[in-house]
Short mmCIF file of C-alpha atoms and ligand atoms in Angstrom, two decimals:
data_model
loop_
_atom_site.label_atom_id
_atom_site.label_comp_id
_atom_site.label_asym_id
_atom_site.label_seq_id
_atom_site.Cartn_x
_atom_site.Cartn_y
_atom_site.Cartn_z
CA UNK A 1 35.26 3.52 33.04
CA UNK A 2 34.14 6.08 30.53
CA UNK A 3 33.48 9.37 31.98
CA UNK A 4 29.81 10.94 32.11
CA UNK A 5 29.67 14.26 30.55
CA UNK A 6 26.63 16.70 29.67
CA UNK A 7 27.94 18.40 27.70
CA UNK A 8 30.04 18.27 24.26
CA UNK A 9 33.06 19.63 23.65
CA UNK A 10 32.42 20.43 19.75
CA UNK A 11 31.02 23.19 17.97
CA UNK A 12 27.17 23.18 17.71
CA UNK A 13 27.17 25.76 15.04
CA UNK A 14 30.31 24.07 13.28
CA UNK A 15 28.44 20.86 13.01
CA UNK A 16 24.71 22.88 11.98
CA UNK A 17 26.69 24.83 9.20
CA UNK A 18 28.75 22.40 7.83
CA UNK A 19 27.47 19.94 5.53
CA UNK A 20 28.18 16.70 6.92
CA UNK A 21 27.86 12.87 5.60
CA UNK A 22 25.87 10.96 7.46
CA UNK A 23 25.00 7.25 8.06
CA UNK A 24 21.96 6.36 9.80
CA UNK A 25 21.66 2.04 10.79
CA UNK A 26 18.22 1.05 11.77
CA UNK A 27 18.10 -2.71 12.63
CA UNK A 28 15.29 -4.74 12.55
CA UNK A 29 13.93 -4.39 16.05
CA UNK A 30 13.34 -0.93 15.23
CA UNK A 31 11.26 -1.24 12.32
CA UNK A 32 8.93 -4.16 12.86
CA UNK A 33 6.53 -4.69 15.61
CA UNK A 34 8.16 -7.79 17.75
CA UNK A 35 5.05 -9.95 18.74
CA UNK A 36 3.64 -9.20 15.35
CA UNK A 37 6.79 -8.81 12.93
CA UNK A 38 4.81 -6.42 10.85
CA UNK A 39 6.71 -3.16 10.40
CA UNK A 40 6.21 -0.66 12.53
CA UNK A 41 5.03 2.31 10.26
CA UNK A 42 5.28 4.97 12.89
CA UNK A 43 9.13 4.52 13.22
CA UNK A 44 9.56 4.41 9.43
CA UNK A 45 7.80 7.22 8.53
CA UNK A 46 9.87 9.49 11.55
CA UNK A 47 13.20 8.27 10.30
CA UNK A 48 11.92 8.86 6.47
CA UNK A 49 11.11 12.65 7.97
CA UNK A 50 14.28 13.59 9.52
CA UNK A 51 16.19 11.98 6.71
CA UNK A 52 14.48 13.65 4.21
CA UNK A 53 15.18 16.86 6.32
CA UNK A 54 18.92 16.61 7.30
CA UNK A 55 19.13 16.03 3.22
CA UNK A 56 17.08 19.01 2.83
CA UNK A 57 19.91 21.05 5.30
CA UNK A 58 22.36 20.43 2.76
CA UNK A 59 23.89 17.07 4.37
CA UNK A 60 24.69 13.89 2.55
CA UNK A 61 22.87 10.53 3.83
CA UNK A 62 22.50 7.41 3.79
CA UNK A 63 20.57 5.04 5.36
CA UNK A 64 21.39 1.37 6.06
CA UNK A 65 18.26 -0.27 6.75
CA UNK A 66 17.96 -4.16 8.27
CA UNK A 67 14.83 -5.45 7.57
CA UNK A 68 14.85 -8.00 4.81
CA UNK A 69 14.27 -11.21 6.23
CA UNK A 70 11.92 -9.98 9.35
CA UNK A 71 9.63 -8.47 6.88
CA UNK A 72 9.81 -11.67 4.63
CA UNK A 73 8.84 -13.28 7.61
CA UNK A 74 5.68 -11.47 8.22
CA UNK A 75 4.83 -11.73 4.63
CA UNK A 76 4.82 -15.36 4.62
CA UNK A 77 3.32 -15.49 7.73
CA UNK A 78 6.56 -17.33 9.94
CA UNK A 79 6.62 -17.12 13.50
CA UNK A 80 10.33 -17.33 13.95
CA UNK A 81 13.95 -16.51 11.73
CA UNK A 82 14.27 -19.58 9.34
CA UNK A 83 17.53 -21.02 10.22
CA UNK A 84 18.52 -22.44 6.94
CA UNK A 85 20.69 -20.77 4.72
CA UNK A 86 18.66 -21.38 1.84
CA UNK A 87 15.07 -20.39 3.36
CA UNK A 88 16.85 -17.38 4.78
CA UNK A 89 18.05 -16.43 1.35
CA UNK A 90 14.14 -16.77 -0.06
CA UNK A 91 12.75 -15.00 2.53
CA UNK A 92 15.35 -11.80 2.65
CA UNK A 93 14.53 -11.63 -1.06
CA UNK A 94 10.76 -12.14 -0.56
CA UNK A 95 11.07 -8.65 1.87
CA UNK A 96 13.76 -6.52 0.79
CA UNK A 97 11.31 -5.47 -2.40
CA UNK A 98 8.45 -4.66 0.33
CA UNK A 99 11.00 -3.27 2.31
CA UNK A 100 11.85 -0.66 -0.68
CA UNK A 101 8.33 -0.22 -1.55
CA UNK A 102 7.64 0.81 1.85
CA UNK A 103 10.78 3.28 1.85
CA UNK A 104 9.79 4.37 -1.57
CA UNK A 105 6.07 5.68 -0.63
CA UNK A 106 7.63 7.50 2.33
CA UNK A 107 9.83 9.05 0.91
CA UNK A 108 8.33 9.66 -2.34
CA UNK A 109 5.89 12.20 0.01
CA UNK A 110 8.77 14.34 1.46
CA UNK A 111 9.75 14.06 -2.57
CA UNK A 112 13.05 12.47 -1.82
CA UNK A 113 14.75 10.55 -4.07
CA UNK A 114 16.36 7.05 -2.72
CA UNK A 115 18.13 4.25 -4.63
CA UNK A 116 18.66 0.48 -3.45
CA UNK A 117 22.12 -0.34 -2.70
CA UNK A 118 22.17 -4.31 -1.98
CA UNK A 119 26.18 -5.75 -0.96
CA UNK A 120 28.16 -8.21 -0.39
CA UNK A 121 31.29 -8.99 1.39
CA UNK A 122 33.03 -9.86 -2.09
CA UNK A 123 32.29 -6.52 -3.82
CA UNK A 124 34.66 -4.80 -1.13
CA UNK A 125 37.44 -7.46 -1.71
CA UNK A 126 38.44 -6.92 -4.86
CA UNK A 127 40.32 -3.06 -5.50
CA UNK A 128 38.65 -2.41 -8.77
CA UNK A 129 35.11 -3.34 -6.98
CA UNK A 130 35.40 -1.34 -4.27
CA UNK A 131 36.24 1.74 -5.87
CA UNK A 132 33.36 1.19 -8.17
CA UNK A 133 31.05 0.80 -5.21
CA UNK A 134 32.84 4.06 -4.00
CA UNK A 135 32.02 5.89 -6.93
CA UNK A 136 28.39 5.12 -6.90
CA UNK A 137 28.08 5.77 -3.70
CA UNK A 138 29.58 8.94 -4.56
CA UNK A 139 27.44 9.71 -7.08
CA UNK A 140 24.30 9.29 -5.92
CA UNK A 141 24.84 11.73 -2.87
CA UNK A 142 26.06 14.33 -5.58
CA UNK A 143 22.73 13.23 -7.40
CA UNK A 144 20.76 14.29 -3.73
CA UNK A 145 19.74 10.79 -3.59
CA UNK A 146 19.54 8.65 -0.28
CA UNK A 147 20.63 5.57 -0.78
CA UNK A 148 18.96 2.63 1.32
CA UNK A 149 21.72 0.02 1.73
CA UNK A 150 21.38 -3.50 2.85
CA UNK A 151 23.54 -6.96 2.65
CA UNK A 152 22.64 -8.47 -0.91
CA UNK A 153 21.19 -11.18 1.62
CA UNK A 154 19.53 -13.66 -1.33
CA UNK A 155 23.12 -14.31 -2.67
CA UNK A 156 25.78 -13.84 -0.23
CA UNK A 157 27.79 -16.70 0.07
CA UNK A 158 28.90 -17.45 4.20
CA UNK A 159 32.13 -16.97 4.37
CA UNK A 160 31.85 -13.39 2.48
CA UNK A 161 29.06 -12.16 4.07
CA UNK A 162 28.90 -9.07 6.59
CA UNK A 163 26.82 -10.72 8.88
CA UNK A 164 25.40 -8.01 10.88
CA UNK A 165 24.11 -4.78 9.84
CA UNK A 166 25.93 -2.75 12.18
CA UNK A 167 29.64 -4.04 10.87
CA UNK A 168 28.41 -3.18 6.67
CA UNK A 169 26.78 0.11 8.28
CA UNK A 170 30.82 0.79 9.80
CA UNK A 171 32.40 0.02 6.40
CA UNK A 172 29.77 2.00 4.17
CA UNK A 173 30.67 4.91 6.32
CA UNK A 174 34.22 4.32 6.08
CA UNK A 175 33.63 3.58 1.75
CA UNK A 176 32.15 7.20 1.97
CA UNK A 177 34.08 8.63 4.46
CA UNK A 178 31.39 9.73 6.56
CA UNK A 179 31.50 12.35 9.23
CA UNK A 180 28.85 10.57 11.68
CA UNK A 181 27.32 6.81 11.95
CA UNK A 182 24.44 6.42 13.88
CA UNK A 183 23.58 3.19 15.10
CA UNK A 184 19.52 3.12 16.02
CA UNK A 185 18.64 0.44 18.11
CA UNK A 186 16.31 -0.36 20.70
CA UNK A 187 17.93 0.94 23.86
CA UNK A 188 18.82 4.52 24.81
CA UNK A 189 22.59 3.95 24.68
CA UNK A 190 25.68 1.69 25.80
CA UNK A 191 25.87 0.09 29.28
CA UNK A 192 28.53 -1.36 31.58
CA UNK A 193 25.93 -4.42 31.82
CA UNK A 194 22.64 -5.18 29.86
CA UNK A 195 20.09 -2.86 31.44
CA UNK A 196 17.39 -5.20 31.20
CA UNK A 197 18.60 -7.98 33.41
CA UNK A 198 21.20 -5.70 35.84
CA UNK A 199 20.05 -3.15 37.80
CA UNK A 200 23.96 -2.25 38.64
CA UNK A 201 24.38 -1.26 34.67
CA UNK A 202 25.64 2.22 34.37
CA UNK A 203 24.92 4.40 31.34
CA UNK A 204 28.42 5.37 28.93
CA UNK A 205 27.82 8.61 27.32
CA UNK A 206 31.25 8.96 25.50
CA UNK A 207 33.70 6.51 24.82
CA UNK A 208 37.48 7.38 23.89
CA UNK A 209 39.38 4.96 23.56
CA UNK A 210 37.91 1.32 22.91
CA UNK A 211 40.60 -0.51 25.05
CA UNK A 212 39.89 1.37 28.12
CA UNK A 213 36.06 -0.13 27.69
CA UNK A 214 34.62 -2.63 29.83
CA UNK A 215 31.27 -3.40 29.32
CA UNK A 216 30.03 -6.83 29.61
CA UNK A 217 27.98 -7.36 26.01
CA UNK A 218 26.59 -10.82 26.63
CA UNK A 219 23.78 -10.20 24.80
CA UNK A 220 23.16 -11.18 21.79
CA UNK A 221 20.51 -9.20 19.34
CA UNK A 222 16.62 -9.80 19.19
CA UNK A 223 14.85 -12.75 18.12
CA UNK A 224 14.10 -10.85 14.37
CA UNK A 225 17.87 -8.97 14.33
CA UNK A 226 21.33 -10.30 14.41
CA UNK A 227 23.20 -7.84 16.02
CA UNK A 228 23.73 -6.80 20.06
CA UNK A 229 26.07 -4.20 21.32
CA UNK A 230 29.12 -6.52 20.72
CA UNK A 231 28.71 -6.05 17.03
CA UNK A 232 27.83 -2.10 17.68
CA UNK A 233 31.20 -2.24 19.63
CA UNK A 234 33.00 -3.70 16.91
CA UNK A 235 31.00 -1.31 14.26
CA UNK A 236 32.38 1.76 16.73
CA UNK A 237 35.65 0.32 16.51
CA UNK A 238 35.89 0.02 12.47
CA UNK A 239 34.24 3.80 12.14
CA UNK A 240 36.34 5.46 14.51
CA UNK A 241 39.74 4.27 12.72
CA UNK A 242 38.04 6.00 9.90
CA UNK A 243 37.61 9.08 11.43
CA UNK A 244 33.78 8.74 11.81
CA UNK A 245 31.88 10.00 15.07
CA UNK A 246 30.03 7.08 16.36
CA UNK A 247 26.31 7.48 18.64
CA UNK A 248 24.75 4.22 19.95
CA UNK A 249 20.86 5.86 20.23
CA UNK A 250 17.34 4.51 20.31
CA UNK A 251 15.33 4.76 16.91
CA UNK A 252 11.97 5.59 18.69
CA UNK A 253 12.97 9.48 18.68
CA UNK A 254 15.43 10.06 15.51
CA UNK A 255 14.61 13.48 15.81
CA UNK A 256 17.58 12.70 18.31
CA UNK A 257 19.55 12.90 15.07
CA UNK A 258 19.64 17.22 14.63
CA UNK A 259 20.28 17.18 18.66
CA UNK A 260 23.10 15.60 18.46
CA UNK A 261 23.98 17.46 15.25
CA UNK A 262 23.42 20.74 17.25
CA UNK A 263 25.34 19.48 20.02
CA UNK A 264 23.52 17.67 22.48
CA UNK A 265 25.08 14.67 24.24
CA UNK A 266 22.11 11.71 24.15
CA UNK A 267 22.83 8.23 23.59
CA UNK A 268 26.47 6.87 23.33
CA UNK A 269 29.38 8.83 21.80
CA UNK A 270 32.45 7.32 20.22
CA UNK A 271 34.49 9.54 19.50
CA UNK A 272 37.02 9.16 16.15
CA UNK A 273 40.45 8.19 16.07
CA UNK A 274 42.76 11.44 15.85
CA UNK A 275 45.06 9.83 13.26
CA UNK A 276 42.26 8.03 11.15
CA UNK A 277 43.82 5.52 8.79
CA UNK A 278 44.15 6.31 4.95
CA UNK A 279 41.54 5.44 2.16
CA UNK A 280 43.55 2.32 1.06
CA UNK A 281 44.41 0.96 4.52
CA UNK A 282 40.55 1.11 5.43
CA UNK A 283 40.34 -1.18 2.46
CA UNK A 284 42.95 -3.71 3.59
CA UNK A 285 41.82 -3.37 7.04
CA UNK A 286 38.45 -3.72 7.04
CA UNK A 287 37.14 -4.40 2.95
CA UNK A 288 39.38 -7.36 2.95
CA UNK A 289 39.12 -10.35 4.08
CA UNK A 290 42.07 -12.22 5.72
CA UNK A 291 43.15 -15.55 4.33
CA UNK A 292 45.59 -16.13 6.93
CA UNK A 293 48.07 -15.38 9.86
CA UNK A 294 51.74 -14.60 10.64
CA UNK A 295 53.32 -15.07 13.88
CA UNK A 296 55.91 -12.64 14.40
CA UNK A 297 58.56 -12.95 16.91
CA UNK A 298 58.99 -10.25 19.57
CA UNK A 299 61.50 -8.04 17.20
CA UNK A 300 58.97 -8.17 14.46
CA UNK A 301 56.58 -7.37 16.06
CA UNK A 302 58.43 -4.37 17.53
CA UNK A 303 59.45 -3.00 14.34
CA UNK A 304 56.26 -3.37 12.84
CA UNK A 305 54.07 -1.78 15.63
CA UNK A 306 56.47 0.93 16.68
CA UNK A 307 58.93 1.35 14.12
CA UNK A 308 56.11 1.65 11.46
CA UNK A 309 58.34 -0.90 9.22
CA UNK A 310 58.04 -3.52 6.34
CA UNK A 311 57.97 -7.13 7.53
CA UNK A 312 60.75 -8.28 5.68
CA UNK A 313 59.97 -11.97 6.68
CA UNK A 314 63.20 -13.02 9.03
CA UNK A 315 61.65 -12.71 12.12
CA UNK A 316 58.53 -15.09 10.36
CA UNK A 317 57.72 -17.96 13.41
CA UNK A 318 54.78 -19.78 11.59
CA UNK A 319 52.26 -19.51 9.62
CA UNK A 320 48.48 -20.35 8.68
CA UNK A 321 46.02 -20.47 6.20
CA UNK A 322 46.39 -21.12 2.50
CA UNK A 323 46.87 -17.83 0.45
CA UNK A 324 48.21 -16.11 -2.47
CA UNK A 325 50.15 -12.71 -3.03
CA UNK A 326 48.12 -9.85 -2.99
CA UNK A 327 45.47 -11.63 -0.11
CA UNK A 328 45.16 -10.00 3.40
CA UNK A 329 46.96 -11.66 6.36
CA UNK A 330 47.35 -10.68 9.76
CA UNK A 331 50.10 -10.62 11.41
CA UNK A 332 50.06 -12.16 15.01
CA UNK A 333 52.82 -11.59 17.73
CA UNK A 334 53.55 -15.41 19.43
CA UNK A 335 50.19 -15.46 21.20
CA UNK A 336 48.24 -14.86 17.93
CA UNK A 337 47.21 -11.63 18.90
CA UNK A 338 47.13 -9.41 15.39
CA UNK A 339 48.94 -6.70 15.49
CA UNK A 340 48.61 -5.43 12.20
CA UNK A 341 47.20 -7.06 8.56
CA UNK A 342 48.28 -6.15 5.18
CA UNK A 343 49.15 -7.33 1.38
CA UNK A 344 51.16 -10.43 1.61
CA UNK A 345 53.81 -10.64 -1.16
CA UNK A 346 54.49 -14.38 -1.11
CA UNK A 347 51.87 -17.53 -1.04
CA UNK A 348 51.64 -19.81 2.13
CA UNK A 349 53.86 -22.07 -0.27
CA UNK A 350 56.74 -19.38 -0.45
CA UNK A 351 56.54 -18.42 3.14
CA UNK A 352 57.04 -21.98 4.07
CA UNK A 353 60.27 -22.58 2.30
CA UNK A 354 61.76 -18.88 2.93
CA UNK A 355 60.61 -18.29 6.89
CA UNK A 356 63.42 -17.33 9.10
CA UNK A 357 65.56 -16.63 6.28
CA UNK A 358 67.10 -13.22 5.13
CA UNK A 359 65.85 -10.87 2.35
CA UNK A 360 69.10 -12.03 0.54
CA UNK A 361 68.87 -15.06 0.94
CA UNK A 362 65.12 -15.55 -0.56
CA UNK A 363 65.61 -15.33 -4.62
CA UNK A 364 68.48 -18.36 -4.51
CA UNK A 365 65.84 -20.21 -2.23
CA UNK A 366 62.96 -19.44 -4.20
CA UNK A 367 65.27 -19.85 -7.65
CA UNK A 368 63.57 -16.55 -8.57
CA UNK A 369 63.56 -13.10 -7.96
CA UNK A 370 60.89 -12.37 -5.23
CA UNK A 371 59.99 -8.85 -3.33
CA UNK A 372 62.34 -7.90 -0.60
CA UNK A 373 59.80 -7.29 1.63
CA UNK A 374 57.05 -9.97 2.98
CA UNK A 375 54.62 -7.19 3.63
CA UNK A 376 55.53 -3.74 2.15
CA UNK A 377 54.91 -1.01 5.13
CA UNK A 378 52.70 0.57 2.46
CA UNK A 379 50.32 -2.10 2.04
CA UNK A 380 50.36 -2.50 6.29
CA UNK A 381 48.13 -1.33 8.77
CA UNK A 382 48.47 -1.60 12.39
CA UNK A 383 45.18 -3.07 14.22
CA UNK A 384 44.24 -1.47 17.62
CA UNK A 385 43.44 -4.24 20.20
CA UNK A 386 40.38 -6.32 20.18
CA UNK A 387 37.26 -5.81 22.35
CA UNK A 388 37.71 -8.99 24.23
N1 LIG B 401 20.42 -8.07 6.32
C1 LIG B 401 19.52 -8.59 7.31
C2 LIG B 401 18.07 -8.26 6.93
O1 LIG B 401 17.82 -7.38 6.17
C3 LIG B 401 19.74 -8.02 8.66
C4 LIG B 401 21.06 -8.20 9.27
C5 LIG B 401 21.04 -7.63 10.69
O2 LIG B 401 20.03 -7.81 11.39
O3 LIG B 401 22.00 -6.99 11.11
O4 LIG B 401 17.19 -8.89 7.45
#
């Protein structure tokens, strides 16, 4: 279990000072009125003031905001979350422009500047895109703008979509390499159990290490949002192999926000990897999306995880999925657990005809020259253990 501590161990002043990037996730619980759906103006126009004022400090933020398809909703007068893709898809795009307008008055009086940043899963995939989306991103906090992001919800295709707003909130501030994420929601911070239906559920005001966590996250999100604390957990775990400082806190008080800044311990602290991976493996680990899976035997897997080595393919048990070269694979020990995921440089067809085989043995098999390695240790990442 997590240890409870009261206070933090880093520098109030250092984190005052220094001008930080910051990431703020408010989901949709937060900013509409549940029995109702309409938005709740009171929240808005807090988090609009201490955004506008942490930009005013110096720091660089951006807000992900849910919000699309619960404010559609209330628009359009629906009781419920239309289940269809299609409807969903309407509605998201009948909100997201009353969402913005919203945003847009509020901030307009603290005479802040915002921008509308809408994405997808597929404009991360791609190199070229991402960097793109990285330089805009960049520019528009050197421009003292706020961007307001959200999933392009009205075209997203299933299988590249984020899904939750708490996983795109973990890989825009690992795109813009963001000091802190905060992830407002509508409890105070993580528990060992849901707090609403266990009375034995104990607060966790700093987490570590992810794999010593056990929390039971059964819950799913609210009627109107998508997310829980499983896909918070899994947001934590993306950030902090960026290097980002994580806080699970409630969005009724973002004033929270400059406490924590200055040092105070409220809500749930994740704290960041110490050896957060590079620019270019946060792409292939988390922009990506994997088209398949190796399974590695035990020697592989050993080389890979601990001696930091290409997969040169001999020690290749199986395979699945269809891909090409160049797409994102994981690679599995014998259990399918992933231990790491990275470039292929061989199809599903190639692998096939040269698994098991040695590096010198591949070009007279394939009747062409092909890489020596199946996944260059440059294009590999290893993958810490998933929350189970
Ligand atoms: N993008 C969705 C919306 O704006 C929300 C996704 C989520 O709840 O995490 O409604």
């Amino acid at each position: 279990m997590p240890e409870r501590v009261a206070v933090t161990e880093y520098s109030a002043a250092k984190t005052q000072t220094v001008a930080q990037t910051i990431v703020v996730k408010v989901g949709t619980s937060s900013l509409t009125n549940p029995e109702t759906g309409n938005l709740s103006l009171s929240t808005i126009a807090t988090i609009v003031e201490v955004l506008s004022d942490l930009r005013r400090s110096g720091h660089r933020v951006v807000l992900v905001s849910s919000g699309a398809v619960g404010v559609g909703c209330a628009r359009l007068g629906m009781t419920e979350r239309p289940k269809t893709i299609a409807v969903k898809q309407a509605v998201a795009a009948v909100g997201q422009g009353r969402l913005m307008r919203v945003y847009d008055d509020l901030f307009t009086e603290m005479k802040q500047p915002i921008a509308q940043v809408l994405l997808t899963r597929g404009d991360l995939v791609e190199r070229s895109r991402y960097v793109n989306v990285y330089r805009t991103f960049h520019e528009l906090l050197n421009l003292n703008v706020i961007p307001i992001v959200n999933e392009n919800d009205t075209v997203a295709v299933d299988e590249l979509k984020f899904g939750d707003n708490d996983t795109l909130s973990a890989l825009v501030a690992s795109l813009v390499d963001a000091d802190w994420l905060f992830l407002m929601t509508d409890v105070d911070r993580l528990y060992t159990a849901n707090p609403r239906t266990n009375p034995d559920a104990k607060p966790i005001d700093v987490v570590r290490n992810l794999d010593e966590l056990n929390v039971d996250t059964a819950t799913g999100g609210t009627q109107w949002g998508t997310g829980g604390m499983e896909t918070k957990i899994a947001a934590a775990r993306i950030a902090m192999g960026a290097g980002v400082r994580t806080v699970i806190m409630k969005s009724d008080a973002p004033g929270n926000v400059l406490k924590i800044l200055a040092g105070e311990s409220i809500g749930t602290r994740f704290e960041p990897q110490e050896n957060p991976i590079t620019a270019r493996q946060r792409w292939i680990a988390h922009g990506m999306v994997p088209a398949g899976k190796l399974y590695l035997d035990d020697g592989a897997v050993e080389a890979v995880r601990n001696g930091g080595r290409s997969f040169l393919g001999a020690g290749l048990m199986g395979l699945e999925g269809e891909f090409q070269r160049e797409d994102t694979v994981r690679l599995c020990n014998i259990h399918g657990q992933e231990i790491a995921r990275g470039l292929v440089n061989y199809s599903h067809t190639e692998l096939q005809k040269i698994r098991g085989r040695r590096s010198d043995e591949i070009s007279q098999i394939l009747g062409y020259d092909g890489e020596e390695t199946v996944v260059h240790r440059d294009n590999l990442v290893l993958m810490r253990k998933a929350l189970r």
